[in-house]
Coordinates of C-alpha atoms and ligand atoms in Angstrom, one line a residue:
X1 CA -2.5 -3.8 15.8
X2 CA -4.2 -2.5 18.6
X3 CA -6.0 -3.7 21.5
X4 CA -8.0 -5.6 19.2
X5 CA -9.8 -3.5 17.3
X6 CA -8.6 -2.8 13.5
X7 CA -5.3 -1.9 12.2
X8 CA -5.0 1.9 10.7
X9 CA -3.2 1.8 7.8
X10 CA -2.0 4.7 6.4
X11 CA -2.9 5.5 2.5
X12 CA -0.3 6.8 0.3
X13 CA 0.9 8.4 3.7
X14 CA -0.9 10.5 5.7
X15 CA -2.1 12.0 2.5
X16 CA -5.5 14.1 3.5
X17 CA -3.0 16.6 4.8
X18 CA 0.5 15.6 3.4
X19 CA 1.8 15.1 -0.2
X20 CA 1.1 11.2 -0.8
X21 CA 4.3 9.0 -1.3
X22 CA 6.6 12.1 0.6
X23 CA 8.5 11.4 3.4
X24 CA 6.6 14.3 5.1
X25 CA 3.5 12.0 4.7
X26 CA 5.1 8.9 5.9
X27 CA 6.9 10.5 8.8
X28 CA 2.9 12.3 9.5
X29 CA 1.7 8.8 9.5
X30 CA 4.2 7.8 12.2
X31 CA 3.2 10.2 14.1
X32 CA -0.1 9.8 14.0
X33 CA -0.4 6.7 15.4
X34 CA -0.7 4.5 12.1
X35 CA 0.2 0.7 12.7
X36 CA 1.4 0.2 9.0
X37 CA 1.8 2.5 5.9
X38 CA 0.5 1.7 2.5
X39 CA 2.4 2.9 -0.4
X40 CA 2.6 1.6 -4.0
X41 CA 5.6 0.9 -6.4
X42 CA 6.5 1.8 -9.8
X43 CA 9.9 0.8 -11.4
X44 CA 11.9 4.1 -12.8
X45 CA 13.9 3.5 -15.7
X46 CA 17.0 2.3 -14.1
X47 CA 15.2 0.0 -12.5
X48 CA 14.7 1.2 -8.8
X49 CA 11.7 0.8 -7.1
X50 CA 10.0 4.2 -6.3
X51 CA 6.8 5.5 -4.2
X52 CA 4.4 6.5 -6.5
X53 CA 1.0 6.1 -8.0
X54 CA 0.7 7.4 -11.1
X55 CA 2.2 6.0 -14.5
X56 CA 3.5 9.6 -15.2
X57 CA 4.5 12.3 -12.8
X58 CA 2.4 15.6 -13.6
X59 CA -0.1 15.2 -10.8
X60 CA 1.7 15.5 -8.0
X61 CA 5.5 17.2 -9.3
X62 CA 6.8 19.6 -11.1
X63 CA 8.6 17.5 -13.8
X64 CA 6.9 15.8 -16.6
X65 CA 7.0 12.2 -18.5
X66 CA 6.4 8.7 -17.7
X67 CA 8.1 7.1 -14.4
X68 CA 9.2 4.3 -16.6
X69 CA 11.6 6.8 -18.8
X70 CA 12.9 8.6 -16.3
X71 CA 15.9 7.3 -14.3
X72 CA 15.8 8.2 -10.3
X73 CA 18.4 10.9 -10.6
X74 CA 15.8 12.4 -12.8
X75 CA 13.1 12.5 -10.1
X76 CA 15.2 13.0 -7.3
X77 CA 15.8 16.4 -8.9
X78 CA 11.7 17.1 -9.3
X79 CA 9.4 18.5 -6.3
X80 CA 6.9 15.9 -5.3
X81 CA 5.8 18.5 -2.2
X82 CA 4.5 21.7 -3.2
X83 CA 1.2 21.0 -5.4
X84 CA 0.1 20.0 -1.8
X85 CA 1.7 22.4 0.1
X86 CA 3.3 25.2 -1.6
X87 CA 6.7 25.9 -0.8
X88 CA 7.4 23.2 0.9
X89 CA 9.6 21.1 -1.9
X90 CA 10.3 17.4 -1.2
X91 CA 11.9 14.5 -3.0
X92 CA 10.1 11.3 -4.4
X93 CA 11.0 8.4 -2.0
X94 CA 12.3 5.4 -2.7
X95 CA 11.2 1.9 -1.5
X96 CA 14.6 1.4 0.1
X97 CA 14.3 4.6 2.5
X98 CA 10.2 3.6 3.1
X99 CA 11.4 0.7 4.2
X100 CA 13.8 2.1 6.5
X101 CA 11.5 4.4 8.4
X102 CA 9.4 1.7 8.6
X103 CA 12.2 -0.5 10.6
X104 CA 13.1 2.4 12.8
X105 CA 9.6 3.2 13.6
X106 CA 8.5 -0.4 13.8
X107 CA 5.7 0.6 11.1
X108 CA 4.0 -2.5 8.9
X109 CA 4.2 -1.9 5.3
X110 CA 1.5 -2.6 2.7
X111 CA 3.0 -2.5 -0.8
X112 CA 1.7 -2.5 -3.8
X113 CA 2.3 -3.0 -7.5
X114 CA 1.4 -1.1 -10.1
X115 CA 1.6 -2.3 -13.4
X116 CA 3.9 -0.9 -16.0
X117 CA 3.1 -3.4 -19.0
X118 CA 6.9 -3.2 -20.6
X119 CA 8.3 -4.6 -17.3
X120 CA 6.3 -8.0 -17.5
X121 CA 7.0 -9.0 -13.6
X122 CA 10.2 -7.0 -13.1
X123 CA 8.3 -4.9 -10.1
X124 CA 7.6 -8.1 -8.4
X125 CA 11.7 -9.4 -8.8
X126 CA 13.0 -6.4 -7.7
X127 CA 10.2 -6.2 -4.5
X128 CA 10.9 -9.6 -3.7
X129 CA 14.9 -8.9 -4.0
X130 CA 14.4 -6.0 -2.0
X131 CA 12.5 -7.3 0.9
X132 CA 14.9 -10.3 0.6
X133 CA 18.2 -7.7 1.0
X134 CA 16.1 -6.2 3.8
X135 CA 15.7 -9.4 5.3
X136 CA 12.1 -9.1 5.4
X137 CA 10.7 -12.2 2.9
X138 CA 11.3 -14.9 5.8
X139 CA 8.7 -13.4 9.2
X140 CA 8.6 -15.5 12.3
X141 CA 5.2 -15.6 11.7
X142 CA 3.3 -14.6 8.9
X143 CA 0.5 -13.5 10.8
X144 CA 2.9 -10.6 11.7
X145 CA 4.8 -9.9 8.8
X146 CA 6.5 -6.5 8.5
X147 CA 5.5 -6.6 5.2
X148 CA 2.7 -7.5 3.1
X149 CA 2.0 -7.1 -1.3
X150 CA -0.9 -6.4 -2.3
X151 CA -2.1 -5.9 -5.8
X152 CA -4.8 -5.8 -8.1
X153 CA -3.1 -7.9 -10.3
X154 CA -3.6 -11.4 -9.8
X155 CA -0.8 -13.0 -11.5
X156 CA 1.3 -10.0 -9.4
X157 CA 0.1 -11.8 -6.3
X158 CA 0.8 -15.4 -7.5
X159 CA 4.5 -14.2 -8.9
X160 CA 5.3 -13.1 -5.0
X161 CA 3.7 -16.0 -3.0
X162 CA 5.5 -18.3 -5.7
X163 CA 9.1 -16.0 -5.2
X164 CA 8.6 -15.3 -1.2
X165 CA 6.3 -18.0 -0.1
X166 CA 7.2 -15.7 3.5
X167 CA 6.1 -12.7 2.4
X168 CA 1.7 -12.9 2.7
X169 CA -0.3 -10.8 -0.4
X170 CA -3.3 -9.4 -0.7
X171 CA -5.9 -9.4 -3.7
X172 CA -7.6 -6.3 -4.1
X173 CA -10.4 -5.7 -6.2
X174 CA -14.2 -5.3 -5.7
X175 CA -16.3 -7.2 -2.9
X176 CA -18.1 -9.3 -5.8
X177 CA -14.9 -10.6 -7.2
X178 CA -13.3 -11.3 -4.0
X179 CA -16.4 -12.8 -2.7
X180 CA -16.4 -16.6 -3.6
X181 CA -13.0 -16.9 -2.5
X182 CA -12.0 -18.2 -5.5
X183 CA -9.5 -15.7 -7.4
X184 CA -8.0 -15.7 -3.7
X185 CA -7.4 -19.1 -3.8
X186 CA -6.5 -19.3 -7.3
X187 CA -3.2 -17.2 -6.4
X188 CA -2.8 -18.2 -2.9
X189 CA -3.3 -14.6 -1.2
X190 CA -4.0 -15.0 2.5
X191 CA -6.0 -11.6 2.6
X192 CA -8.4 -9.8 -0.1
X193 CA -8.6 -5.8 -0.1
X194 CA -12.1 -5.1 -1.5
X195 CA -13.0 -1.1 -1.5
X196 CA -15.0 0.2 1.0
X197 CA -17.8 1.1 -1.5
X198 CA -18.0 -2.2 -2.2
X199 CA -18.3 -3.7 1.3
X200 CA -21.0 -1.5 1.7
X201 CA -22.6 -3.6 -0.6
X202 CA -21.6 -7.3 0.4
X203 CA -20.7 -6.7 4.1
X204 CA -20.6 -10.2 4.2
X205 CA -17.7 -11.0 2.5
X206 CA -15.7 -10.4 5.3
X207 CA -16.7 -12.8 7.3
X208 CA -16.7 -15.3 4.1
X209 CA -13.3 -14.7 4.1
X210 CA -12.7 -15.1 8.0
X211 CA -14.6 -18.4 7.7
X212 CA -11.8 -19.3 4.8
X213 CA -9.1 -18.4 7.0
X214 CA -8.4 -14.7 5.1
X215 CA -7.9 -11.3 6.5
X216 CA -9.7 -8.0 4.9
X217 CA -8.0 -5.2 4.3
X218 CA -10.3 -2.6 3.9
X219 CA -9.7 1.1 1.6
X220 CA -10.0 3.7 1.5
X221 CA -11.9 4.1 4.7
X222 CA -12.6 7.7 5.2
X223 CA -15.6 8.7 6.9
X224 CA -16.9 8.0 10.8
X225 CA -19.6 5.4 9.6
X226 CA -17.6 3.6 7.5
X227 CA -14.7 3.2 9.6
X228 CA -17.7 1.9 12.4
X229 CA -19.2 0.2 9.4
X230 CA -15.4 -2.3 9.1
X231 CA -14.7 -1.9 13.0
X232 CA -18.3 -3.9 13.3
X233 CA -17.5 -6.3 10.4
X234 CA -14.1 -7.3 12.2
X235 CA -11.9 -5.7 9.7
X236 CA -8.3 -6.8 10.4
X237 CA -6.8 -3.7 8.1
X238 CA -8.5 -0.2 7.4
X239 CA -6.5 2.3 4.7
X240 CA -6.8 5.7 5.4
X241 CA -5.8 9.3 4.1
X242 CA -6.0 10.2 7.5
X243 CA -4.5 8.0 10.0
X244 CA -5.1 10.4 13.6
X245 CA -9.4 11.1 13.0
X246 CA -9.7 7.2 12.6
X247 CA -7.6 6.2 15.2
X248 CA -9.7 8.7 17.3
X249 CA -12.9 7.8 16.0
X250 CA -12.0 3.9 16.8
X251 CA -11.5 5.1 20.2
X252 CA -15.0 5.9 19.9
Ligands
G3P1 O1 -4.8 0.3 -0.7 C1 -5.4 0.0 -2.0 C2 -5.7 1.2 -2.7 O2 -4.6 2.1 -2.6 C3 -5.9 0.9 -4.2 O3 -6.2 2.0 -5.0 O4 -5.6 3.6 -6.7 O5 -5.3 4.2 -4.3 O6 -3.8 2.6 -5.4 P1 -5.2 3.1 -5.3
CA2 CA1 -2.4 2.0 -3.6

């Protein structure tokens, strides 16, 4: 993080200008001057962990079905680049090559799960076995982890801290859930991720949670006054589509 001020963390990528989840996007993000990279996780059908948002892959390929029947091969031979930018095919990307860019470019990650019913806590086992392969579930010091989970799933949250005590988690939700402090607790997450909309509401949940030892991570922060709005609350994380304007407008 630096010199004090909040962490930019890049959403999907840098994903205003390049295809979310692409390595273009990731690689943008880099560039740009983003301390970590937020991506989230869907299982394919042979069980590899994949970038991706959406249950099914219409939006943003050319190929059609559900992640969750399709096998990697299978979307390693769709275009996940030129809806944004036509012309300009790219592969989906797995968590294994994210998490590769994000060791050579000494990126943080911020992972999270989404929620494919059928797997019932398979995307946790295979992100905790991943970050443990990666050695990554065991940081000096957790206040610097390389990677943290984050979720909107509360029992996601309490399957990781119980699997990968080393690896911290964040609950995400609205401001008036994450408020009291008590569904944080309840799963043992060391930061909560309320929406920016929401924060605008309750600004003071963030120091609630500073006062109970949690971090906020913050998304997705788009505009000048809200990025002032969480640099002024003390922030620790801000998730952004685009990763150079805040850093720049942080700057002041
Ligand atoms: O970083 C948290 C945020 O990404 C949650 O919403 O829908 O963009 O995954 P979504
Ligand atoms: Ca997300």
């Amino acid at each position: 993080m630096a010199g004090g001020v909040a962490g930019v963390v890049a959403h999907r990528g840098a994903s205003g200008e390049y295809p979310e989840h692409t390595m273009s996007a990731f690689e943008a993000a880099v560039a740009e001057g983003a301390d970590a990279i937020e991506c989230d996780v869907r299982l394919t059908k042979d069980q590899h962990l994949v970038c991706l948002h959406d249950r099914t892959v219409e939006r943003t390929s050319d190929g059609t079905g559900a992640v969750s029947e399709l096998d990697l091969a299978d979307l390693k031979a769709m275009d996940f680049g030129s809806w944004k930018r036509p012309g300009k095919p790219e592969p989906v990307v797995t968590l294994d090559e994210l998490i590769e860019l994000a060791r050579t470019s000494g990126r943080k990650l911020f992972v999270e799960t989404k929620h494919p019913v059928r797997f019932g806590g398979m995307v946790e086992q295979k992100l905790v076995a991943a970050l443990q392969r990666h050695g990554l579930a065991k940081p000096d010091d957790l206040r610097d982890a390389p990677v943290t989970v984050i979720s909107f799933s509360g029992s996601a949250i309490w399957r990781v801290r119980r699997n990968a005590p080393g690896v911290p988690a964040v609950l995400l939700g609205e401001a008036s859930r994450l408020l009291g402090g008590g569904a944080a607790t309840a799963v043992r997450a060391q930061g909560i991720g309320p929406s920016v909309e929401s924060l605008r509401e309750r600004p003071d949940t963030v120091a609630k949670a500073r006062a109970a030892g949690r971090f906020t991570y913050c998304w997705t922060v788009d505009s000048e006054v809200d990025v002032a709005l969480c640099n002024g609350l003390g922030v620790e994380w801000i998730a952004t589509n685009h990763p150079a304007r805040t850093r720049s407008w942080l700057r002041g």
